Amino acid sequence: MQKAIYNLALCLTLLVSVTASAQQVSWKSKVEPIEGDTYRIVLEAVIPDGYHMYDMGPYTDGPNATVIEFIPGRGVSLEGEIVSSPEPHRYFNEIYGMQIGTYSNRVRFTQRVRLLVPQALVRARIEWMICNDQSCMPPEDTELNIPVPPRPATTKTAGATRPK
C-alpha cells in the first residue's frame, strides 16, 4: 500500500513539474530612448515550443486575451497605444466561433512614454494564457517594475567657450 501511495505521489509530482515547465513564458523588459524625453518600453515574451499565446483581443465569450496595463509612476505619461510585433497570426477558431489572433515563439509589446522628471518607474501588469493543439494552461500573470533611466547628458562641442 505504501509503495502504491509513493508511486502515485511521484506521478503527481512529475505531472505538476511538466505542467509548470510548459507554462513558463519568460518576460523581459528594456527601455529604449527615442528622442528628447520620449522613450519606448519594450516587453518581450518568449513562448515555449508547441504553444501559442493569444493576442490582446479583446474577446467576448472567447479565449483569455493577453492583457498588458502600464502604470506610469510620477512624472511619466503614456503616449499612444501598445503595439505588438510581429502582428498576430489571425484565423477563424471553430471552438470559439470567431476570428482570433495568436503569437508563437516570441513577441514584443512596445509602449511610448514621455519622461517629465529626470528618472521614473513604470509598472507593467501582464496577464496571458498559452495553449497547444490539445489543451490550454491556466491563465498566468506577473508584474514588472521598469525603471526609466535619465537620458545621458549631451557632450559639449570641442572649443566651445562660455560667455563672460
mmCIF file of C-alpha atoms in Angstrom:
data_model
loop_
_atom_site.group_PDB
_atom_site.id
_atom_site.type_symbol
_atom_site.label_atom_id
_atom_site.label_comp_id
_atom_site.label_asym_id
_atom_site.label_seq_id
_atom_site.Cartn_x
_atom_site.Cartn_y
_atom_site.Cartn_z
ATOM 1 C CA MET A 1 0.000 0.000 0.000
ATOM 2 C CA GLN A 2 2.820 2.443 0.881
ATOM 3 C CA LYS A 3 4.519 1.687 -2.431
ATOM 4 C CA ALA A 4 1.301 2.466 -4.328
ATOM 5 C CA ILE A 5 0.905 5.789 -2.489
ATOM 6 C CA TYR A 6 4.563 6.623 -3.151
ATOM 7 C CA ASN A 7 4.188 5.840 -6.884
ATOM 8 C CA LEU A 8 1.009 7.942 -7.087
ATOM 9 C CA ALA A 9 2.753 10.854 -5.334
ATOM 10 C CA LEU A 10 5.733 10.535 -7.692
ATOM 11 C CA CYS A 11 3.450 10.568 -10.757
ATOM 12 C CA LEU A 12 1.593 13.630 -9.498
ATOM 13 C CA THR A 13 4.875 15.412 -8.800
ATOM 14 C CA LEU A 14 6.116 14.660 -12.322
ATOM 15 C CA LEU A 15 2.808 15.801 -13.836
ATOM 16 C CA VAL A 16 2.914 19.096 -11.930
ATOM 17 C CA SER A 17 6.563 19.559 -12.884
ATOM 18 C CA VAL A 18 5.880 19.013 -16.612
ATOM 19 C CA THR A 19 2.828 21.280 -16.484
ATOM 20 C CA ALA A 20 4.725 24.036 -14.680
ATOM 21 C CA SER A 21 7.653 23.914 -17.089
ATOM 22 C CA ALA A 22 5.346 24.113 -20.108
ATOM 23 C CA GLN A 23 3.698 27.276 -18.757
ATOM 24 C CA GLN A 24 6.946 29.155 -18.433
ATOM 25 C CA VAL A 25 6.524 32.189 -20.648
ATOM 26 C CA SER A 26 9.557 34.301 -19.881
ATOM 27 C CA TRP A 27 9.146 38.066 -19.856
ATOM 28 C CA LYS A 28 11.938 40.627 -20.248
ATOM 29 C CA SER A 29 11.745 44.399 -20.345
ATOM 30 C CA LYS A 30 14.019 47.137 -21.626
ATOM 31 C CA VAL A 31 13.813 50.867 -22.237
ATOM 32 C CA GLU A 32 14.980 52.459 -25.480
ATOM 33 C CA PRO A 33 15.497 56.229 -25.821
ATOM 34 C CA ILE A 34 13.703 57.641 -28.879
ATOM 35 C CA GLU A 35 14.118 61.413 -28.947
ATOM 36 C CA GLY A 36 14.297 64.101 -26.302
ATOM 37 C CA ASP A 37 12.287 62.934 -23.287
ATOM 38 C CA THR A 38 10.491 60.175 -25.228
ATOM 39 C CA TYR A 39 11.289 56.517 -24.624
ATOM 40 C CA ARG A 40 9.993 53.161 -25.785
ATOM 41 C CA ILE A 41 9.313 50.468 -23.192
ATOM 42 C CA VAL A 42 9.712 47.027 -24.724
ATOM 43 C CA LEU A 43 8.238 43.873 -23.184
ATOM 44 C CA GLU A 44 9.354 40.632 -24.789
ATOM 45 C CA ALA A 45 7.632 37.307 -24.209
ATOM 46 C CA VAL A 46 9.310 34.023 -25.101
ATOM 47 C CA ILE A 47 6.644 31.348 -25.603
ATOM 48 C CA PRO A 48 7.506 27.647 -25.148
ATOM 49 C CA ASP A 49 7.785 25.494 -28.288
ATOM 50 C CA GLY A 50 4.492 23.960 -29.350
ATOM 51 C CA TYR A 51 2.405 26.615 -27.558
ATOM 52 C CA HIS A 52 0.748 29.844 -28.653
ATOM 53 C CA MET A 53 -0.336 32.889 -26.680
ATOM 54 C CA TYR A 54 -3.470 34.868 -27.542
ATOM 55 C CA ASP A 55 -3.216 38.432 -28.772
ATOM 56 C CA MET A 56 -4.694 41.419 -26.940
ATOM 57 C CA GLY A 57 -8.233 40.772 -28.244
ATOM 58 C CA PRO A 58 -10.495 41.647 -26.548
ATOM 59 C CA TYR A 59 -12.743 38.608 -26.921
ATOM 60 C CA THR A 60 -16.290 38.271 -25.633
ATOM 61 C CA ASP A 61 -17.023 34.614 -24.856
ATOM 62 C CA GLY A 62 -13.658 33.675 -26.339
ATOM 63 C CA PRO A 63 -10.140 32.840 -25.179
ATOM 64 C CA ASN A 64 -8.314 34.787 -22.473
ATOM 65 C CA ALA A 65 -6.628 37.583 -24.373
ATOM 66 C CA THR A 66 -3.249 38.909 -23.300
ATOM 67 C CA VAL A 67 -3.768 41.979 -21.115
ATOM 68 C CA ILE A 68 -0.995 44.500 -20.536
ATOM 69 C CA GLU A 69 -1.529 47.506 -18.293
ATOM 70 C CA PHE A 70 1.225 50.090 -17.981
ATOM 71 C CA ILE A 71 1.004 52.065 -14.749
ATOM 72 C CA PRO A 72 3.115 55.219 -15.036
ATOM 73 C CA GLY A 73 4.914 56.472 -11.976
ATOM 74 C CA ARG A 74 5.087 60.126 -11.005
ATOM 75 C CA GLY A 75 6.455 62.185 -13.877
ATOM 76 C CA VAL A 76 5.704 59.704 -16.676
ATOM 77 C CA SER A 77 2.991 59.997 -19.306
ATOM 78 C CA LEU A 78 1.919 57.222 -21.680
ATOM 79 C CA GLU A 79 1.787 58.132 -25.369
ATOM 80 C CA GLY A 80 -0.263 56.183 -27.873
ATOM 81 C CA GLU A 81 -1.334 52.560 -27.794
ATOM 82 C CA ILE A 82 0.549 49.350 -27.101
ATOM 83 C CA VAL A 83 1.956 47.917 -30.335
ATOM 84 C CA SER A 84 2.864 44.252 -30.873
ATOM 85 C CA SER A 85 5.500 42.865 -33.191
ATOM 86 C CA PRO A 86 5.149 40.693 -35.131
ATOM 87 C CA GLU A 87 1.481 41.022 -35.966
ATOM 88 C CA PRO A 88 -0.518 38.109 -34.549
ATOM 89 C CA HIS A 89 -1.430 35.124 -36.727
ATOM 90 C CA ARG A 90 -5.182 35.568 -37.343
ATOM 91 C CA TYR A 91 -7.580 32.730 -38.129
ATOM 92 C CA PHE A 92 -11.162 31.595 -37.584
ATOM 93 C CA ASN A 93 -11.304 29.412 -34.477
ATOM 94 C CA GLU A 94 -14.026 26.741 -34.735
ATOM 95 C CA ILE A 95 -14.227 26.197 -30.956
ATOM 96 C CA TYR A 96 -14.927 29.854 -30.151
ATOM 97 C CA GLY A 97 -16.696 30.592 -33.444
ATOM 98 C CA MET A 98 -14.707 33.791 -34.056
ATOM 99 C CA GLN A 99 -11.573 35.321 -35.535
ATOM 100 C CA ILE A 100 -8.708 35.229 -33.055
ATOM 101 C CA GLY A 101 -5.042 36.104 -33.122
ATOM 102 C CA THR A 102 -2.111 34.219 -31.629
ATOM 103 C CA TYR A 103 1.633 34.571 -31.196
ATOM 104 C CA SER A 104 4.180 31.767 -31.270
ATOM 105 C CA ASN A 105 7.828 31.655 -30.212
ATOM 106 C CA ARG A 106 8.466 35.332 -29.387
ATOM 107 C CA VAL A 107 6.504 38.576 -29.336
ATOM 108 C CA ARG A 108 7.389 42.169 -28.412
ATOM 109 C CA PHE A 109 4.951 44.708 -26.991
ATOM 110 C CA THR A 110 6.000 48.357 -27.051
ATOM 111 C CA GLN A 111 4.625 51.451 -25.330
ATOM 112 C CA ARG A 112 5.895 55.007 -25.849
ATOM 113 C CA VAL A 113 6.324 57.138 -22.743
ATOM 114 C CA ARG A 114 7.368 60.718 -22.074
ATOM 115 C CA LEU A 115 9.510 61.433 -19.045
ATOM 116 C CA LEU A 116 8.658 64.689 -17.255
ATOM 117 C CA VAL A 117 11.201 64.171 -14.438
ATOM 118 C CA PRO A 118 14.883 63.124 -14.528
ATOM 119 C CA GLN A 119 14.048 59.450 -13.977
ATOM 120 C CA ALA A 120 10.977 57.412 -13.070
ATOM 121 C CA LEU A 121 9.415 53.983 -12.701
ATOM 122 C CA VAL A 122 6.701 52.323 -14.779
ATOM 123 C CA ARG A 123 4.922 49.169 -13.654
ATOM 124 C CA ALA A 124 3.593 46.675 -16.165
ATOM 125 C CA ARG A 125 0.842 44.239 -15.177
ATOM 126 C CA ILE A 126 0.618 41.354 -17.613
ATOM 127 C CA GLU A 127 -1.935 38.536 -17.875
ATOM 128 C CA TRP A 128 -1.749 35.792 -20.509
ATOM 129 C CA MET A 129 -2.740 32.251 -21.381
ATOM 130 C CA ILE A 130 -0.972 29.735 -23.578
ATOM 131 C CA CYS A 131 -2.362 26.714 -25.383
ATOM 132 C CA ASN A 132 -1.143 23.915 -27.598
ATOM 133 C CA ASP A 133 -3.168 21.812 -30.058
ATOM 134 C CA GLN A 134 -4.720 19.707 -27.275
ATOM 135 C CA SER A 135 -5.267 21.951 -24.266
ATOM 136 C CA CYS A 136 -4.727 25.281 -22.560
ATOM 137 C CA MET A 137 -2.785 26.109 -19.436
ATOM 138 C CA PRO A 138 -4.487 28.136 -16.689
ATOM 139 C CA PRO A 139 -4.063 31.898 -17.162
ATOM 140 C CA GLU A 140 -0.952 33.426 -15.575
ATOM 141 C CA ASP A 141 0.018 36.926 -14.537
ATOM 142 C CA THR A 142 3.069 38.865 -13.490
ATOM 143 C CA GLU A 143 4.085 42.410 -12.655
ATOM 144 C CA LEU A 144 7.311 44.068 -13.779
ATOM 145 C CA ASN A 145 8.889 47.238 -12.379
ATOM 146 C CA ILE A 146 10.632 49.085 -15.197
ATOM 147 C CA PRO A 147 12.980 51.958 -14.330
ATOM 148 C CA VAL A 148 13.172 54.668 -16.988
ATOM 149 C CA PRO A 149 16.717 55.990 -16.610
ATOM 150 C CA PRO A 150 17.759 59.575 -17.168
ATOM 151 C CA ARG A 151 18.947 60.390 -20.654
ATOM 152 C CA PRO A 152 22.741 60.644 -20.822
ATOM 153 C CA ALA A 153 23.960 64.246 -20.698
ATOM 154 C CA THR A 154 24.926 65.698 -24.048
ATOM 155 C CA THR A 155 28.604 66.423 -24.500
ATOM 156 C CA LYS A 156 29.853 69.935 -25.211
ATOM 157 C CA THR A 157 31.479 70.565 -28.546
ATOM 158 C CA ALA A 158 35.239 70.963 -28.530
ATOM 159 C CA GLY A 159 36.464 74.525 -28.391
ATOM 160 C CA ALA A 160 33.182 75.943 -27.103
ATOM 161 C CA THR A 161 33.582 78.805 -24.685
ATOM 162 C CA ARG A 162 31.236 80.203 -22.117
ATOM 163 C CA PRO A 163 30.352 83.910 -22.403
ATOM 164 C CA LYS A 164 31.783 86.092 -19.608
#
